[in-house]
Coordinates of C-alpha atoms and ligand atoms in Angstrom, one line a residue:
X1 CA -20.1 -4.2 -23.8
X2 CA -18.2 -6.5 -22.0
X3 CA -17.7 -7.1 -18.3
X4 CA -14.8 -8.9 -16.5
X5 CA -15.7 -11.9 -14.0
X6 CA -13.6 -12.2 -10.9
X7 CA -13.7 -14.9 -8.4
X8 CA -11.1 -13.3 -5.7
X9 CA -8.9 -15.4 -3.0
X10 CA -6.6 -17.1 -5.1
X11 CA -2.6 -16.2 -4.5
X12 CA -1.3 -15.4 -7.9
X13 CA 1.8 -17.1 -8.7
X14 CA 3.6 -16.9 -12.3
X15 CA 5.4 -14.5 -14.8
X16 CA 4.1 -11.8 -16.3
X17 CA 5.4 -9.8 -19.1
X18 CA 5.3 -6.4 -19.0
X19 CA 4.3 -4.0 -22.4
X20 CA 5.5 -1.1 -23.5
X21 CA 4.4 2.1 -21.8
X22 CA 0.9 3.6 -23.4
X23 CA 2.2 7.2 -22.1
X24 CA 5.5 6.6 -23.6
X25 CA 3.8 5.5 -27.1
X26 CA 1.6 8.1 -27.3
X27 CA 3.9 11.1 -27.9
X28 CA 6.1 9.1 -29.8
X29 CA 4.0 8.1 -32.4
X30 CA 2.6 12.0 -32.4
X31 CA 6.7 12.3 -32.9
X32 CA 6.7 10.6 -36.4
X33 CA 5.3 14.0 -37.9
X34 CA 8.2 15.7 -37.0
X35 CA 10.1 13.9 -40.2
X36 CA 9.4 12.9 -43.7
X37 CA 11.2 9.3 -43.0
X38 CA 9.8 6.6 -41.5
X39 CA 10.1 6.3 -37.4
X40 CA 9.8 2.6 -36.8
X41 CA 8.6 2.0 -32.6
X42 CA 9.2 -1.4 -31.1
X43 CA 7.6 -2.6 -27.9
X44 CA 4.6 -0.6 -28.5
X45 CA 1.3 -2.2 -26.9
X46 CA -1.4 -3.4 -28.7
X47 CA -4.1 -1.1 -26.7
X48 CA -7.5 1.0 -27.8
X49 CA -5.5 4.3 -27.0
X50 CA -2.5 3.6 -29.6
X51 CA -5.2 2.5 -32.1
X52 CA -7.0 5.8 -31.9
X53 CA -3.6 7.8 -32.1
X54 CA -3.1 5.8 -35.3
X55 CA -6.3 6.9 -36.4
X56 CA -5.8 10.5 -35.8
X57 CA -2.1 10.2 -37.4
X58 CA -3.7 8.3 -40.6
X59 CA -5.9 11.4 -41.0
X60 CA -3.5 13.6 -41.0
X61 CA -1.8 11.7 -43.9
X62 CA 0.5 9.2 -42.2
X63 CA 1.1 5.8 -43.4
X64 CA 0.8 4.1 -40.5
X65 CA 1.8 0.0 -40.6
X66 CA 1.4 -2.6 -37.7
X67 CA 2.9 -6.0 -37.3
X68 CA 0.8 -8.5 -35.3
X69 CA 3.7 -9.1 -33.1
X70 CA 4.0 -8.8 -29.4
X71 CA 6.0 -7.5 -26.8
X72 CA 9.1 -6.5 -27.9
X73 CA 8.5 -8.0 -31.4
X74 CA 5.8 -5.6 -31.7
X75 CA 6.8 -3.0 -34.7
X76 CA 4.8 0.0 -35.8
X77 CA 6.4 2.2 -38.7
X78 CA 4.9 5.8 -39.6
X79 CA 5.4 7.5 -42.4
X80 CA 4.5 10.7 -43.7
X81 CA 6.5 12.8 -46.6
X82 CA 4.0 15.3 -46.4
X83 CA 1.5 16.2 -44.1
X84 CA -1.8 16.2 -46.2
X85 CA -4.2 17.6 -43.4
X86 CA -3.7 19.7 -40.2
X87 CA -6.7 19.5 -38.2
X88 CA -7.1 17.1 -35.4
X89 CA -10.8 16.9 -35.2
X90 CA -13.4 16.7 -32.0
X91 CA -14.5 13.2 -32.8
X92 CA -11.0 12.0 -32.7
X93 CA -9.8 14.1 -29.6
X94 CA -13.0 13.6 -27.8
X95 CA -12.2 9.8 -27.8
X96 CA -8.8 10.6 -26.3
X97 CA -7.3 13.7 -24.5
X98 CA -3.7 12.8 -25.5
X99 CA -4.3 13.3 -29.3
X100 CA -3.6 17.0 -28.2
X101 CA -0.2 15.8 -28.8
X102 CA 0.0 16.2 -32.7
X103 CA -0.2 20.1 -31.7
X104 CA 3.3 20.6 -31.4
X105 CA 4.6 18.6 -34.2
X106 CA 2.1 19.9 -36.6
X107 CA 2.9 23.4 -35.7
X108 CA 6.8 22.7 -36.0
X109 CA 6.7 20.9 -39.1
X110 CA 3.4 22.1 -41.3
X111 CA 3.6 25.8 -39.7
X112 CA -0.2 25.3 -39.0
X113 CA -2.5 23.0 -36.6
X114 CA -5.8 23.1 -36.1
X115 CA -6.9 21.0 -32.7
X116 CA -10.0 20.6 -31.2
X117 CA -9.9 21.7 -27.2
X118 CA -10.9 18.1 -25.6
X119 CA -13.1 19.3 -23.0
X120 CA -13.7 18.0 -19.6
X121 CA -13.0 14.7 -18.3
X122 CA -13.6 12.2 -15.5
X123 CA -10.8 12.5 -13.3
X124 CA -10.5 16.4 -13.5
X125 CA -11.1 19.4 -15.9
X126 CA -7.4 19.1 -17.6
X127 CA -7.2 22.2 -19.5
X128 CA -4.6 22.5 -22.0
X129 CA -3.7 26.2 -21.8
X130 CA -0.2 25.6 -20.7
X131 CA 0.5 23.9 -24.0
X132 CA -0.8 26.5 -25.8
X133 CA 1.3 29.3 -24.2
X134 CA 4.4 26.9 -24.4
X135 CA 3.3 27.2 -28.4
X136 CA 3.2 31.4 -28.0
X137 CA 6.5 31.5 -26.9
X138 CA 7.7 29.4 -29.5
X139 CA 5.7 32.3 -31.6
X140 CA 2.7 31.2 -32.5
X141 CA -0.1 32.6 -33.0
X142 CA -3.1 30.8 -31.6
X143 CA -6.6 31.9 -31.8
X144 CA -9.8 29.8 -30.1
X145 CA -12.7 29.6 -32.4
X146 CA -15.6 27.1 -32.3
X147 CA -14.5 24.4 -30.1
X148 CA -11.2 24.5 -31.7
X149 CA -7.6 25.6 -30.7
X150 CA -6.3 27.2 -34.4
X151 CA -2.4 27.6 -34.0
X152 CA 0.0 29.1 -36.8
X153 CA 3.7 29.4 -37.0
X154 CA 5.2 32.5 -38.5
X155 CA 6.0 32.4 -41.8
X156 CA 9.6 32.0 -41.2
X157 CA 8.7 28.8 -39.0
X158 CA 8.7 28.2 -34.8
X159 CA 11.5 30.4 -32.8
X160 CA 13.4 29.2 -30.1
X161 CA 12.2 30.8 -26.5
X162 CA 12.2 30.5 -22.9
X163 CA 9.2 28.3 -21.9
X164 CA 8.9 28.6 -17.9
X165 CA 6.1 26.2 -16.9
X166 CA 4.4 27.5 -13.5
X167 CA 3.9 23.9 -12.6
X168 CA 4.7 20.5 -14.1
X169 CA 2.4 19.3 -17.1
X170 CA 4.0 15.9 -18.6
X171 CA 1.9 16.8 -22.0
X172 CA 2.5 20.2 -21.9
X173 CA 6.6 19.4 -22.2
X174 CA 5.9 17.0 -24.7
X175 CA 4.6 19.4 -26.9
X176 CA 6.8 21.9 -26.0
X177 CA 10.0 19.5 -26.5
X178 CA 8.4 18.2 -29.9
X179 CA 7.9 22.0 -31.0
X180 CA 11.4 23.1 -30.2
X181 CA 13.1 20.4 -32.2
X182 CA 12.4 22.3 -35.3
X183 CA 12.2 25.8 -34.2
X184 CA 14.9 27.9 -35.3
X185 CA 17.8 28.7 -32.2
X186 CA 17.8 27.5 -28.8
X187 CA 14.7 27.0 -26.5
X188 CA 15.3 26.5 -23.0
X189 CA 12.0 24.7 -20.9
X190 CA 12.0 25.2 -17.3
X191 CA 10.2 23.2 -14.8
X192 CA 9.6 20.7 -17.2
X193 CA 8.2 17.4 -16.4
X194 CA 10.9 14.4 -15.7
X195 CA 8.6 11.6 -15.9
X196 CA 9.9 8.4 -17.5
X197 CA 8.0 8.8 -20.5
X198 CA 9.4 12.1 -21.2
X199 CA 13.1 10.9 -21.0
X200 CA 11.8 8.4 -23.7
X201 CA 10.6 11.1 -26.2
X202 CA 14.0 13.3 -25.6
X203 CA 15.7 9.7 -26.6
X204 CA 13.9 9.4 -29.4
X205 CA 14.1 12.5 -30.9
X206 CA 17.5 12.6 -30.3
X207 CA 17.8 9.3 -32.1
X208 CA 16.3 11.2 -34.8
X209 CA 18.7 13.9 -35.0
X210 CA 17.4 16.2 -32.2
X211 CA 19.9 18.3 -30.1
X212 CA 19.0 18.5 -26.8
X213 CA 20.6 18.7 -23.2
X214 CA 19.4 18.1 -19.8
X215 CA 17.4 14.9 -20.7
X216 CA 16.2 13.6 -17.3
X217 CA 16.4 17.3 -15.6
X218 CA 13.5 19.7 -15.0
X219 CA 15.8 22.1 -17.8
X220 CA 15.7 21.0 -21.0
X221 CA 17.9 22.7 -23.8
X222 CA 17.2 22.1 -27.2
X223 CA 19.0 23.4 -30.3
X224 CA 16.6 23.5 -33.3
X225 CA 17.5 21.8 -36.6
X226 CA 16.4 21.9 -39.9
X227 CA 14.4 18.3 -40.5
X228 CA 14.7 15.4 -38.2
X229 CA 15.5 12.0 -39.9
X230 CA 14.0 8.4 -39.2
X231 CA 15.1 6.6 -36.5
X232 CA 13.7 2.7 -35.3
X233 CA 13.1 3.4 -31.2
X234 CA 12.3 0.8 -28.6
X235 CA 9.3 2.3 -26.1
X236 CA 10.4 2.4 -22.8
X237 CA 8.4 -0.6 -20.4
X238 CA 5.1 0.5 -18.8
X239 CA 5.9 1.7 -15.0
X240 CA 2.2 1.9 -14.3
X241 CA 1.3 -1.3 -15.6
X242 CA 4.6 -2.9 -13.8
X243 CA 3.0 -1.1 -10.4
X244 CA -0.3 -2.4 -10.8
X245 CA 0.8 -6.0 -11.1
X246 CA 3.0 -5.3 -8.1
X247 CA 0.0 -4.3 -6.0
X248 CA -1.8 -7.6 -7.8
X249 CA 0.9 -9.9 -6.3
X250 CA 0.9 -8.1 -3.1
X251 CA -3.2 -8.3 -2.7
X252 CA -3.5 -11.6 -3.2
X253 CA -0.7 -13.2 -1.2
X254 CA 1.3 -14.4 -4.0
X255 CA 4.1 -14.0 -5.7
X256 CA 5.0 -12.7 -9.5
X257 CA 8.0 -12.6 -11.6
X258 CA 7.6 -8.9 -13.9
X259 CA 9.7 -9.2 -16.8
X260 CA 11.0 -6.6 -19.7
X261 CA 11.0 -3.9 -16.7
X262 CA 12.7 -2.0 -14.2
X263 CA 12.9 -0.9 -10.7
X264 CA 14.5 2.4 -11.3
X265 CA 11.0 3.2 -13.4
X266 CA 8.8 2.4 -10.1
X267 CA 11.5 3.7 -7.2
X268 CA 8.4 5.7 -5.3
X269 CA 6.0 3.0 -5.5
X270 CA 8.6 0.3 -4.9
X271 CA 9.4 2.4 -1.6
X272 CA 6.0 2.7 -0.6
X273 CA 4.9 -1.4 -0.9
X274 CA 8.4 -2.3 0.6
X275 CA 6.7 -0.7 3.7
X276 CA 3.5 -1.9 3.5
X277 CA 5.4 -5.2 4.2
X278 CA 5.6 -6.7 0.2
X279 CA 9.2 -7.8 -0.9
X280 CA 10.4 -6.9 -4.4
X281 CA 14.0 -8.1 -5.6
X282 CA 15.1 -7.2 -9.0
X283 CA 17.1 -8.6 -11.4
X284 CA 18.9 -6.1 -13.6
X285 CA 20.4 -8.6 -16.2
X286 CA 17.4 -10.1 -16.7
X287 CA 15.6 -7.0 -16.6
X288 CA 12.7 -8.7 -14.0
X289 CA 11.6 -8.1 -11.4
X290 CA 10.5 -10.6 -8.2
X291 CA 7.4 -9.3 -6.5
X292 CA 5.8 -11.1 -3.2
X293 CA 3.9 -11.3 0.1
X294 CA 4.4 -14.5 1.4
X295 CA 4.2 -13.4 5.0
X296 CA 2.1 -11.2 7.3
X297 CA -0.4 -8.9 6.8
X298 CA 0.1 -5.9 4.8
X299 CA 0.4 -2.8 6.9
X300 CA -1.0 0.5 6.2
X301 CA 1.0 3.4 4.6
X302 CA 0.5 7.5 4.1
X303 CA 1.0 8.5 0.7
X304 CA 1.0 11.7 -1.3
X305 CA 0.9 11.9 -5.5
X306 CA 3.4 13.9 -7.0
X307 CA 5.3 14.7 -10.1
X308 CA 7.9 11.9 -10.9
X309 CA 9.8 11.3 -8.8
X310 CA 7.3 11.5 -6.2
X311 CA 4.3 8.7 -6.0
X312 CA 2.6 8.7 -9.7
X313 CA -1.1 9.8 -9.6
X314 CA -1.6 6.9 -11.8
X315 CA -0.9 4.3 -9.1
X316 CA -3.2 6.1 -6.5
X317 CA -6.3 3.9 -7.2
X318 CA -4.2 0.9 -7.0
X319 CA -2.6 1.5 -3.8
X320 CA -6.3 2.3 -2.5
X321 CA -7.6 -0.9 -3.0
X322 CA -4.4 -2.4 -1.4
X323 CA -4.4 0.0 1.4
X324 CA -8.0 -1.4 1.7
X325 CA -7.1 -4.9 3.4
X326 CA -3.9 -3.4 5.3
X327 CA -3.5 -3.2 8.9
X328 CA -4.4 0.3 10.2
X329 CA -5.4 3.5 8.8
X330 CA -3.4 5.4 5.7
X331 CA -4.1 8.6 4.5
X332 CA -3.8 8.9 0.6
X333 CA -3.6 12.7 -1.1
X334 CA -4.3 13.6 -4.2
X335 CA -2.4 16.4 -5.5
X336 CA -2.6 16.4 -9.3
X337 CA -6.1 15.7 -10.5
X338 CA -8.6 17.4 -8.5
X339 CA -11.4 14.7 -9.0
X340 CA -9.3 11.4 -9.0
X341 CA -11.5 9.8 -6.3
X342 CA -14.1 8.2 -8.5
X343 CA -13.3 4.6 -7.6
X344 CA -13.8 5.4 -3.3
X345 CA -17.7 4.7 -3.5
X346 CA -17.3 1.3 -5.7
X347 CA -14.4 0.1 -3.1
X348 CA -16.7 1.1 -0.9
X349 CA -19.5 -0.9 -2.4
X350 CA -17.2 -4.0 -1.9
X351 CA -16.8 -3.3 1.7
X352 CA -13.8 -0.8 1.8
X353 CA -13.8 1.9 4.9
X354 CA -12.5 4.8 3.1
X355 CA -13.6 8.5 4.0
X356 CA -12.9 11.4 1.5
X357 CA -12.1 14.5 2.8
X358 CA -10.9 17.3 0.1
X359 CA -7.8 16.2 -1.8
X360 CA -7.3 13.4 1.1
X361 CA -8.8 10.0 1.6
X362 CA -8.4 8.3 4.7
X363 CA -8.3 4.5 4.2
X364 CA -9.2 2.0 7.2
X365 CA -8.3 -1.4 6.8
X366 CA -10.7 -4.1 6.9
X367 CA -10.4 -7.8 6.9
X368 CA -11.6 -9.0 3.5
X369 CA -13.4 -7.0 0.9
X370 CA -16.7 -8.8 -0.4
X371 CA -17.6 -9.2 -4.2
X372 CA -20.1 -6.8 -5.6
X373 CA -21.3 -5.3 -9.1
X374 CA -18.8 -2.5 -9.6
X375 CA -18.2 -0.2 -12.6
X376 CA -15.2 3.0 -12.8
X377 CA -14.9 6.2 -14.9
X378 CA -11.7 5.8 -15.6
X379 CA -8.8 3.7 -16.5
X380 CA -7.0 3.3 -13.5
X381 CA -9.7 3.2 -11.3
X382 CA -11.3 0.3 -13.2
X383 CA -8.0 -1.7 -12.7
X384 CA -8.2 -0.9 -8.7
X385 CA -11.4 -2.5 -9.0
X386 CA -9.8 -5.7 -10.5
X387 CA -7.5 -5.9 -8.0
X388 CA -9.9 -5.4 -5.2
X389 CA -11.6 -8.1 -7.0
X390 CA -8.6 -10.6 -6.8
X391 CA -9.0 -10.2 -2.9
X392 CA -12.9 -10.6 -2.6
X393 CA -15.0 -13.2 -1.5
X394 CA -17.0 -14.7 -4.2
X395 CA -17.5 -13.2 -7.6
X396 CA -16.7 -9.5 -8.6
X397 CA -17.9 -8.1 -11.7
X398 CA -16.3 -5.3 -13.6
X399 CA -18.3 -3.5 -16.1
X400 CA -17.2 -0.8 -18.3
X401 CA -14.1 -2.8 -19.5
X402 CA -13.1 -0.6 -22.4
X403 CA -11.7 1.8 -19.9
X404 CA -9.1 -1.1 -19.1
X405 CA -9.0 -2.0 -22.9
X406 CA -7.2 1.8 -23.1
X407 CA -4.4 1.0 -21.1
X408 CA -4.2 -2.5 -20.2
X409 CA -2.6 -5.4 -22.6
X410 CA -4.4 -8.7 -22.2
X411 CA -5.2 -7.9 -18.8
X412 CA -7.6 -11.4 -18.1
X413 CA -4.9 -13.2 -19.8
X414 CA -1.7 -12.3 -18.0
X415 CA -3.7 -12.7 -14.7
X416 CA -5.5 -16.3 -15.5
X417 CA -2.2 -17.1 -16.9
X418 CA -1.0 -16.8 -12.9
X419 CA -4.0 -18.1 -11.2
X420 CA -6.6 -15.6 -11.4
X421 CA -9.8 -16.7 -12.0
X422 CA -11.0 -14.2 -14.1
X423 CA -12.8 -14.3 -17.9
X424 CA -14.3 -11.9 -19.7
X425 CA -17.9 -12.1 -20.9
X426 CA -20.2 -10.0 -23.1
X427 CA -23.0 -8.4 -20.9
Ligands
EPZ1 C1 -0.4 12.6 -18.5 O1 -1.6 13.7 -18.8 C2 -0.8 11.1 -18.6 N1 -1.6 11.0 -19.7 C3 -2.0 11.1 -17.7 O2 -2.1 9.5 -17.3 C4 -1.3 11.2 -16.0 O3 -1.9 11.3 -15.0 C5 -0.8 12.6 -16.2 O4 0.3 12.8 -17.0 C6 0.0 13.1 -14.9 O5 1.4 12.0 -14.9 C7 -0.9 10.9 -20.7 O6 0.9 10.7 -20.8 C8 -1.5 10.4 -21.8 P1 -0.3 16.8 -17.0 P2 -1.4 15.1 -18.8 O7 -0.4 17.7 -18.0 O8 0.0 15.5 -20.0 C9 -3.0 20.3 -15.1 C10 -3.4 7.3 -17.6 O9 -4.2 7.1 -16.2 N2 -2.8 21.1 -16.3 O10 0.9 16.6 -16.8 O11 -2.8 15.3 -19.0 C11 -4.0 18.9 -15.5 O12 -5.4 19.9 -15.2 C12 -3.1 9.0 -17.6 O13 -2.4 7.1 -17.9 C13 -3.4 22.5 -16.9 O14 -3.5 23.0 -15.8 O15 -1.4 15.4 -17.4 C14 -3.5 18.4 -14.2 O16 -4.2 19.1 -12.8 C15 -4.3 9.6 -16.9 N3 -3.0 23.1 -17.5 C16 -2.0 18.7 -14.3 O17 -2.0 20.2 -14.5 C17 -2.4 22.2 -18.8 O18 -2.0 23.1 -20.0 C18 -1.1 17.4 -14.5 O19 -1.2 17.6 -15.7 C19 -1.9 21.0 -18.6 C20 -1.9 20.6 -17.4

């Protein structure tokens, strides 16, 4: 297994190209199942989770063709004239929960889906009950057996319905939206998630011929069509990668130009960073952000994670690393997942002063973090340890790098190009 070694204390200076968003790419890939014609995605990041989704789609009969390009030049064409298999097996779903996103498309196009229940997760129980209720609302018959969800559409196909989510679910909204595009008649999705990844999916579905109103709002209205056609679509920039590198600039007291991204994707994060004393300036025309903290100490702030447009749970761990070295006390409240503080003991091993009380953590800023061997149990927790390592004295060793490979494209290379002393090595 690989490790990442970081010798902290270097203010970062340079340019980082932001990749396409993992969490947009995954549902967009699943959407290829909805059409007999090719869906071509550009700006799809080269990540372990994207490769897992490609394997799952191939097992369902999708021809997946990728070129080796990077950034906007990367291309993935997915074609499935006929769906040959409707089971998403445990071995693949266990590796990546987002596999459940094939449920809606398979059910809508093939009339049947058998998807392994994902099981527990490091950050919370993460059930899929709301996905299943949404499918039932569209007429699907659902049974649970031997750890699998077996979903069957009526003989005449799915029927439009009114889906009301009791609370916001990103994946649930994506599954419902994809299934509704091919359901007969009108579907209304109330209390829909509004994350940029949902908007991206909706725009791609429209490019494939779907009829969707209310894109970007919490009420999506879909008029079902009999079939979708092929399309070419560019994946939205990764707002969490953008935010993570903005924190890298801030925590090292450096200056980074982040290209291929937009401020409107990270407004709530930018607002918090500004309160902490970080400067963020957008060049809209160039599609880039300049992030710097060249004078003064960081200031503590209170944050609470919320569905978009609130502060994203996927940036909570990175902000905690930053606030660990800010002046004063900060309170971080996690409202989306019940167990997303697994990075706290590791940050404390690096000298951070953090106390968790239920869903909140009190962070009392310290002067400096110190290096330690650390490891994390999920993607964002892992990157928070890399960020902490960038400011710590001496050499931090971050293990379980496979978490980072799931969601950050060429992270050591991108940071090293801006002056970070960071290398990847086998244990
Ligand atoms: C997506 O997960 C993201 N994953 C997550 O990113 C992100 O943290 C999360 O949305 C919240 O923004 C992908 O897009 C692939 P949810 P998802 O359904 O769709 C509960 C990362 O680091 N819930 O919005 O699974 C659930 O347990 C990852 O990139 C139910 O109870 O999240 C959670 O508490 C991690 N029943 C809350 O809702 C359901 O049927 C929100 O989950 C569905 C969800």
